[in-house]
Amino acid sequence: MAVTPTDATGASTESNPQAKFDAAVDSSSEMTDEELTNELINQGIMIGGQFIIMPKAQEILNEAMSDDDEE
């Protein structure tokens, strides 16, 4: 069964990934080099926390909880 979109303007943007990409490039080109560097550093710290620090913290927490259960 075919479904017609309720908003024709939103449907064309969502179905066209090239338009989304172009919009993202256009909005990012307004950044200065300093702003871009700051954003890269902030995102790098966030990714480091998610993939390095948080799993280790979860492991430490699990060990601490299992030690409490044994006593």
PDB file of N, CA and C in Angstrom:
ATOM      1  N   MET A   1       0.846  -1.168   0.000  1.00  0.00           N
ATOM      2  CA  MET A   1       0.000   0.000   0.000  1.00  0.00           C
ATOM      3  C   MET A   1       0.894   1.234   0.000  1.00  0.00           C
ATOM      4  N   ALA A   2       0.638   2.141  -0.878  1.00  0.00           N
ATOM      5  CA  ALA A   2       1.431   3.364  -0.986  1.00  0.00           C
ATOM      6  C   ALA A   2       0.969   4.372   0.059  1.00  0.00           C
ATOM      7  N   VAL A   3       1.941   5.079   0.614  1.00  0.00           N
ATOM      8  CA  VAL A   3       1.646   6.102   1.616  1.00  0.00           C
ATOM      9  C   VAL A   3       2.147   7.429   1.081  1.00  0.00           C
ATOM     10  N   THR A   4       1.304   8.439   1.127  1.00  0.00           N
ATOM     11  CA  THR A   4       1.713   9.758   0.666  1.00  0.00           C
ATOM     12  C   THR A   4       2.191  10.582   1.842  1.00  0.00           C
ATOM     13  N   PRO A   5       3.274  11.314   1.692  1.00  0.00           N
ATOM     14  CA  PRO A   5       3.783  12.132   2.803  1.00  0.00           C
ATOM     15  C   PRO A   5       2.829  13.283   3.107  1.00  0.00           C
ATOM     16  N   THR A   6       2.761  13.665   4.385  1.00  0.00           N
ATOM     17  CA  THR A   6       1.892  14.772   4.779  1.00  0.00           C
ATOM     18  C   THR A   6       2.553  16.110   4.523  1.00  0.00           C
ATOM     19  N   ASP A   7       3.879  16.153   4.557  1.00  0.00           N
ATOM     20  CA  ASP A   7       4.608  17.394   4.320  1.00  0.00           C
ATOM     21  C   ASP A   7       5.581  17.160   3.175  1.00  0.00           C
ATOM     22  N   ALA A   8       5.285  17.707   2.037  1.00  0.00           N
ATOM     23  CA  ALA A   8       6.105  17.453   0.853  1.00  0.00           C
ATOM     24  C   ALA A   8       7.503  18.048   0.975  1.00  0.00           C
ATOM     25  N   THR A   9       7.662  19.156   1.697  1.00  0.00           N
ATOM     26  CA  THR A   9       8.992  19.764   1.821  1.00  0.00           C
ATOM     27  C   THR A   9       9.892  18.932   2.704  1.00  0.00           C
ATOM     28  N   GLY A  10       9.379  18.365   3.774  1.00  0.00           N
ATOM     29  CA  GLY A  10      10.185  17.536   4.671  1.00  0.00           C
ATOM     30  C   GLY A  10      10.549  16.210   4.041  1.00  0.00           C
ATOM     31  N   ALA A  11       9.665  15.693   3.213  1.00  0.00           N
ATOM     32  CA  ALA A  11       9.915  14.393   2.591  1.00  0.00           C
ATOM     33  C   ALA A  11      11.076  14.460   1.608  1.00  0.00           C
ATOM     34  N   SER A  12      11.188  15.558   0.883  1.00  0.00           N
ATOM     35  CA  SER A  12      12.259  15.640  -0.100  1.00  0.00           C
ATOM     36  C   SER A  12      13.623  15.742   0.572  1.00  0.00           C
ATOM     37  N   THR A  13      13.706  16.423   1.713  1.00  0.00           N
ATOM     38  CA  THR A  13      14.978  16.554   2.427  1.00  0.00           C
ATOM     39  C   THR A  13      15.374  15.234   3.076  1.00  0.00           C
ATOM     40  N   GLU A  14      14.384  14.525   3.666  1.00  0.00           N
ATOM     41  CA  GLU A  14      14.689  13.281   4.354  1.00  0.00           C
ATOM     42  C   GLU A  14      15.083  12.177   3.380  1.00  0.00           C
ATOM     43  N   SER A  15      14.491  12.169   2.202  1.00  0.00           N
ATOM     44  CA  SER A  15      14.769  11.095   1.269  1.00  0.00           C
ATOM     45  C   SER A  15      16.043  11.356   0.463  1.00  0.00           C
ATOM     46  N   ASN A  16      16.590  12.559   0.535  1.00  0.00           N
ATOM     47  CA  ASN A  16      17.771  12.893  -0.239  1.00  0.00           C
ATOM     48  C   ASN A  16      18.971  13.079   0.696  1.00  0.00           C
ATOM     49  N   PRO A  17      19.799  12.045   0.854  1.00  0.00           N
ATOM     50  CA  PRO A  17      20.949  12.175   1.759  1.00  0.00           C
ATOM     51  C   PRO A  17      21.960  13.215   1.283  1.00  0.00           C
ATOM     52  N   GLN A  18      22.021  13.445  -0.016  1.00  0.00           N
ATOM     53  CA  GLN A  18      22.954  14.450  -0.541  1.00  0.00           C
ATOM     54  C   GLN A  18      22.575  15.841  -0.048  1.00  0.00           C
ATOM     55  N   ALA A  19      21.269  16.124   0.031  1.00  0.00           N
ATOM     56  CA  ALA A  19      20.818  17.431   0.518  1.00  0.00           C
ATOM     57  C   ALA A  19      21.177  17.606   1.984  1.00  0.00           C
ATOM     58  N   LYS A  20      21.035  16.537   2.776  1.00  0.00           N
ATOM     59  CA  LYS A  20      21.417  16.599   4.190  1.00  0.00           C
ATOM     60  C   LYS A  20      22.911  16.856   4.329  1.00  0.00           C
ATOM     61  N   PHE A  21      23.692  16.153   3.519  1.00  0.00           N
ATOM     62  CA  PHE A  21      25.144  16.316   3.576  1.00  0.00           C
ATOM     63  C   PHE A  21      25.542  17.728   3.187  1.00  0.00           C
ATOM     64  N   ASP A  22      24.948  18.234   2.117  1.00  0.00           N
ATOM     65  CA  ASP A  22      25.263  19.596   1.678  1.00  0.00           C
ATOM     66  C   ASP A  22      24.900  20.631   2.739  1.00  0.00           C
ATOM     67  N   ALA A  23      23.770  20.426   3.420  1.00  0.00           N
ATOM     68  CA  ALA A  23      23.365  21.349   4.482  1.00  0.00           C
ATOM     69  C   ALA A  23      24.352  21.298   5.642  1.00  0.00           C
ATOM     70  N   ALA A  24      24.840  20.113   5.973  1.00  0.00           N
ATOM     71  CA  ALA A  24      25.818  19.987   7.059  1.00  0.00           C
ATOM     72  C   ALA A  24      27.136  20.650   6.688  1.00  0.00           C
ATOM     73  N   VAL A  25      27.563  20.489   5.454  1.00  0.00           N
ATOM     74  CA  VAL A  25      28.809  21.124   5.001  1.00  0.00           C
ATOM     75  C   VAL A  25      28.662  22.637   5.021  1.00  0.00           C
ATOM     76  N   ASP A  26      27.523  23.135   4.557  1.00  0.00           N
ATOM     77  CA  ASP A  26      27.295  24.578   4.542  1.00  0.00           C
ATOM     78  C   ASP A  26      27.299  25.160   5.950  1.00  0.00           C
ATOM     79  N   SER A  27      26.681  24.472   6.896  1.00  0.00           N
ATOM     80  CA  SER A  27      26.632  25.001   8.261  1.00  0.00           C
ATOM     81  C   SER A  27      27.994  24.908   8.941  1.00  0.00           C
ATOM     82  N   SER A  28      28.802  23.927   8.570  1.00  0.00           N
ATOM     83  CA  SER A  28      30.112  23.785   9.202  1.00  0.00           C
ATOM     84  C   SER A  28      31.138  24.747   8.616  1.00  0.00           C
ATOM     85  N   SER A  29      30.909  25.230   7.422  1.00  0.00           N
ATOM     86  CA  SER A  29      31.886  26.121   6.810  1.00  0.00           C
ATOM     87  C   SER A  29      31.897  27.496   7.474  1.00  0.00           C
ATOM     88  N   GLU A  30      30.915  27.768   8.317  1.00  0.00           N
ATOM     89  CA  GLU A  30      30.868  29.037   9.037  1.00  0.00           C
ATOM     90  C   GLU A  30      31.790  29.041  10.247  1.00  0.00           C
ATOM     91  N   MET A  31      32.352  27.895  10.613  1.00  0.00           N
ATOM     92  CA  MET A  31      33.221  27.794  11.785  1.00  0.00           C
ATOM     93  C   MET A  31      34.619  28.313  11.466  1.00  0.00           C
ATOM     94  N   THR A  32      35.231  28.922  12.465  1.00  0.00           N
ATOM     95  CA  THR A  32      36.621  29.329  12.307  1.00  0.00           C
ATOM     96  C   THR A  32      37.510  28.133  12.627  1.00  0.00           C
ATOM     97  N   ASP A  33      38.797  28.252  12.323  1.00  0.00           N
ATOM     98  CA  ASP A  33      39.725  27.162  12.615  1.00  0.00           C
ATOM     99  C   ASP A  33      39.787  26.883  14.110  1.00  0.00           C
ATOM    100  N   GLU A  34      39.743  27.923  14.920  1.00  0.00           N
ATOM    101  CA  GLU A  34      39.801  27.742  16.381  1.00  0.00           C
ATOM    102  C   GLU A  34      38.555  27.016  16.888  1.00  0.00           C
ATOM    103  N   GLU A  35      37.386  27.375  16.365  1.00  0.00           N
ATOM    104  CA  GLU A  35      36.153  26.699  16.777  1.00  0.00           C
ATOM    105  C   GLU A  35      36.167  25.234  16.355  1.00  0.00           C
ATOM    106  N   LEU A  36      36.669  24.975  15.154  1.00  0.00           N
ATOM    107  CA  LEU A  36      36.756  23.598  14.678  1.00  0.00           C
ATOM    108  C   LEU A  36      37.698  22.780  15.554  1.00  0.00           C
ATOM    109  N   THR A  37      38.848  23.350  15.903  1.00  0.00           N
ATOM    110  CA  THR A  37      39.803  22.654  16.760  1.00  0.00           C
ATOM    111  C   THR A  37      39.191  22.355  18.121  1.00  0.00           C
ATOM    112  N   ASN A  38      38.489  23.326  18.702  1.00  0.00           N
ATOM    113  CA  ASN A  38      37.843  23.114  19.997  1.00  0.00           C
ATOM    114  C   ASN A  38      36.787  22.019  19.923  1.00  0.00           C
ATOM    115  N   GLU A  39      36.005  22.002  18.859  1.00  0.00           N
ATOM    116  CA  GLU A  39      34.988  20.966  18.704  1.00  0.00           C
ATOM    117  C   GLU A  39      35.623  19.586  18.551  1.00  0.00           C
ATOM    118  N   LEU A  40      36.702  19.491  17.773  1.00  0.00           N
ATOM    119  CA  LEU A  40      37.382  18.208  17.610  1.00  0.00           C
ATOM    120  C   LEU A  40      37.935  17.696  18.934  1.00  0.00           C
ATOM    121  N   ILE A  41      38.498  18.596  19.737  1.00  0.00           N
ATOM    122  CA  ILE A  41      39.037  18.205  21.039  1.00  0.00           C
ATOM    123  C   ILE A  41      37.912  17.741  21.958  1.00  0.00           C
ATOM    124  N   ASN A  42      36.821  18.500  21.995  1.00  0.00           N
ATOM    125  CA  ASN A  42      35.697  18.123  22.855  1.00  0.00           C
ATOM    126  C   ASN A  42      35.119  16.769  22.460  1.00  0.00           C
ATOM    127  N   GLN A  43      34.947  16.544  21.164  1.00  0.00           N
ATOM    128  CA  GLN A  43      34.407  15.268  20.712  1.00  0.00           C
ATOM    129  C   GLN A  43      35.392  14.124  20.971  1.00  0.00           C
ATOM    130  N   GLY A  44      36.675  14.391  20.832  1.00  0.00           N
ATOM    131  CA  GLY A  44      37.676  13.370  21.129  1.00  0.00           C
ATOM    132  C   GLY A  44      37.662  12.965  22.586  1.00  0.00           C
ATOM    133  N   ILE A  45      37.497  13.937  23.466  1.00  0.00           N
ATOM    134  CA  ILE A  45      37.415  13.638  24.901  1.00  0.00           C
ATOM    135  C   ILE A  45      36.172  12.811  25.197  1.00  0.00           C
ATOM    136  N   MET A  46      35.056  13.168  24.568  1.00  0.00           N
ATOM    137  CA  MET A  46      33.822  12.425  24.798  1.00  0.00           C
ATOM    138  C   MET A  46      33.959  10.981  24.317  1.00  0.00           C
ATOM    139  N   ILE A  47      34.541  10.793  23.146  1.00  0.00           N
ATOM    140  CA  ILE A  47      34.712   9.439  22.619  1.00  0.00           C
ATOM    141  C   ILE A  47      35.678   8.648  23.502  1.00  0.00           C
ATOM    142  N   GLY A  48      36.737   9.291  23.959  1.00  0.00           N
ATOM    143  CA  GLY A  48      37.670   8.621  24.859  1.00  0.00           C
ATOM    144  C   GLY A  48      36.984   8.172  26.131  1.00  0.00           C
ATOM    145  N   GLY A  49      36.129   9.012  26.662  1.00  0.00           N
ATOM    146  CA  GLY A  49      35.396   8.646  27.872  1.00  0.00           C
ATOM    147  C   GLY A  49      34.456   7.493  27.641  1.00  0.00           C
ATOM    148  N   GLN A  50      33.797   7.479  26.507  1.00  0.00           N
ATOM    149  CA  GLN A  50      32.825   6.426  26.235  1.00  0.00           C
ATOM    150  C   GLN A  50      33.482   5.082  25.963  1.00  0.00           C
ATOM    151  N   PHE A  51      34.616   5.072  25.290  1.00  0.00           N
ATOM    152  CA  PHE A  51      35.196   3.810  24.866  1.00  0.00           C
ATOM    153  C   PHE A  51      36.370   3.344  25.718  1.00  0.00           C
ATOM    154  N   ILE A  52      36.928   4.207  26.549  1.00  0.00           N
ATOM    155  CA  ILE A  52      38.077   3.817  27.352  1.00  0.00           C
ATOM    156  C   ILE A  52      37.748   3.870  28.841  1.00  0.00           C
ATOM    157  N   ILE A  53      37.310   5.031  29.311  1.00  0.00           N
ATOM    158  CA  ILE A  53      37.113   5.224  30.742  1.00  0.00           C
ATOM    159  C   ILE A  53      35.878   4.506  31.262  1.00  0.00           C
ATOM    160  N   MET A  54      34.753   4.637  30.573  1.00  0.00           N
ATOM    161  CA  MET A  54      33.516   4.046  31.078  1.00  0.00           C
ATOM    162  C   MET A  54      33.559   2.516  31.164  1.00  0.00           C
ATOM    163  N   PRO A  55      34.089   1.793  30.177  1.00  0.00           N
ATOM    164  CA  PRO A  55      34.167   0.333  30.349  1.00  0.00           C
ATOM    165  C   PRO A  55      35.057  -0.072  31.533  1.00  0.00           C
ATOM    166  N   LYS A  56      36.156   0.654  31.734  1.00  0.00           N
ATOM    167  CA  LYS A  56      37.025   0.338  32.865  1.00  0.00           C
ATOM    168  C   LYS A  56      36.317   0.624  34.182  1.00  0.00           C
ATOM    169  N   ALA A  57      35.583   1.746  34.237  1.00  0.00           N
ATOM    170  CA  ALA A  57      34.826   2.066  35.449  1.00  0.00           C
ATOM    171  C   ALA A  57      33.756   1.006  35.705  1.00  0.00           C
ATOM    172  N   GLN A  58      33.106   0.527  34.668  1.00  0.00           N
ATOM    173  CA  GLN A  58      32.104  -0.524  34.827  1.00  0.00           C
ATOM    174  C   GLN A  58      32.744  -1.810  35.338  1.00  0.00           C
ATOM    175  N   GLU A  59      33.926  -2.136  34.835  1.00  0.00           N
ATOM    176  CA  GLU A  59      34.645  -3.323  35.291  1.00  0.00           C
ATOM    177  C   GLU A  59      35.006  -3.208  36.773  1.00  0.00           C
ATOM    178  N   ILE A  60      35.499  -2.047  37.181  1.00  0.00           N
ATOM    179  CA  ILE A  60      35.849  -1.824  38.584  1.00  0.00           C
ATOM    180  C   ILE A  60      34.609  -1.937  39.466  1.00  0.00           C
ATOM    181  N   LEU A  61      33.491  -1.361  39.010  1.00  0.00           N
ATOM    182  CA  LEU A  61      32.244  -1.434  39.768  1.00  0.00           C
ATOM    183  C   LEU A  61      31.768  -2.874  39.901  1.00  0.00           C
ATOM    184  N   ASN A  62      31.835  -3.627  38.820  1.00  0.00           N
ATOM    185  CA  ASN A  62      31.417  -5.029  38.872  1.00  0.00           C
ATOM    186  C   ASN A  62      32.289  -5.826  39.835  1.00  0.00           C
ATOM    187  N   GLU A  63      33.607  -5.584  39.840  1.00  0.00           N
ATOM    188  CA  GLU A  63      34.492  -6.286  40.772  1.00  0.00           C
ATOM    189  C   GLU A  63      34.167  -5.920  42.206  1.00  0.00           C
ATOM    190  N   ALA A  64      33.900  -4.654  42.451  1.00  0.00           N
ATOM    191  CA  ALA A  64      33.573  -4.207  43.817  1.00  0.00           C
ATOM    192  C   ALA A  64      32.265  -4.829  44.282  1.00  0.00           C
ATOM    193  N   MET A  65      31.313  -4.915  43.405  1.00  0.00           N
ATOM    194  CA  MET A  65      30.013  -5.498  43.779  1.00  0.00           C
ATOM    195  C   MET A  65      30.130  -7.000  44.004  1.00  0.00           C
ATOM    196  N   SER A  66      30.954  -7.682  43.213  1.00  0.00           N
ATOM    197  CA  SER A  66      31.110  -9.118  43.383  1.00  0.00           C
ATOM    198  C   SER A  66      31.907  -9.417  44.656  1.00  0.00           C
ATOM    199  N   ASP A  67      32.832  -8.549  45.053  1.00  0.00           N
ATOM    200  CA  ASP A  67      33.550  -8.731  46.312  1.00  0.00           C
ATOM    201  C   ASP A  67      32.617  -8.586  47.488  1.00  0.00           C
ATOM    202  N   ASP A  68      31.644  -7.697  47.424  1.00  0.00           N
ATOM    203  CA  ASP A  68      30.670  -7.529  48.500  1.00  0.00           C
ATOM    204  C   ASP A  68      29.773  -8.737  48.636  1.00  0.00           C
ATOM    205  N   ASP A  69      29.454  -9.396  47.538  1.00  0.00           N
ATOM    206  CA  ASP A  69      28.588 -10.572  47.558  1.00  0.00           C
ATOM    207  C   ASP A  69      29.272 -11.759  48.208  1.00  0.00           C
ATOM    208  N   GLU A  70      30.598 -11.879  48.092  1.00  0.00           N
ATOM    209  CA  GLU A  70      31.326 -13.030  48.609  1.00  0.00           C
ATOM    210  C   GLU A  70      31.462 -12.978  50.127  1.00  0.00           C
ATOM    211  N   GLU A  71      31.431 -11.803  50.712  1.00  0.00           N
ATOM    212  CA  GLU A  71      31.635 -11.676  52.160  1.00  0.00           C
ATOM    213  C   GLU A  71      30.440 -12.054  52.962  1.00  0.00           C
TER     214      GLU A  71
END
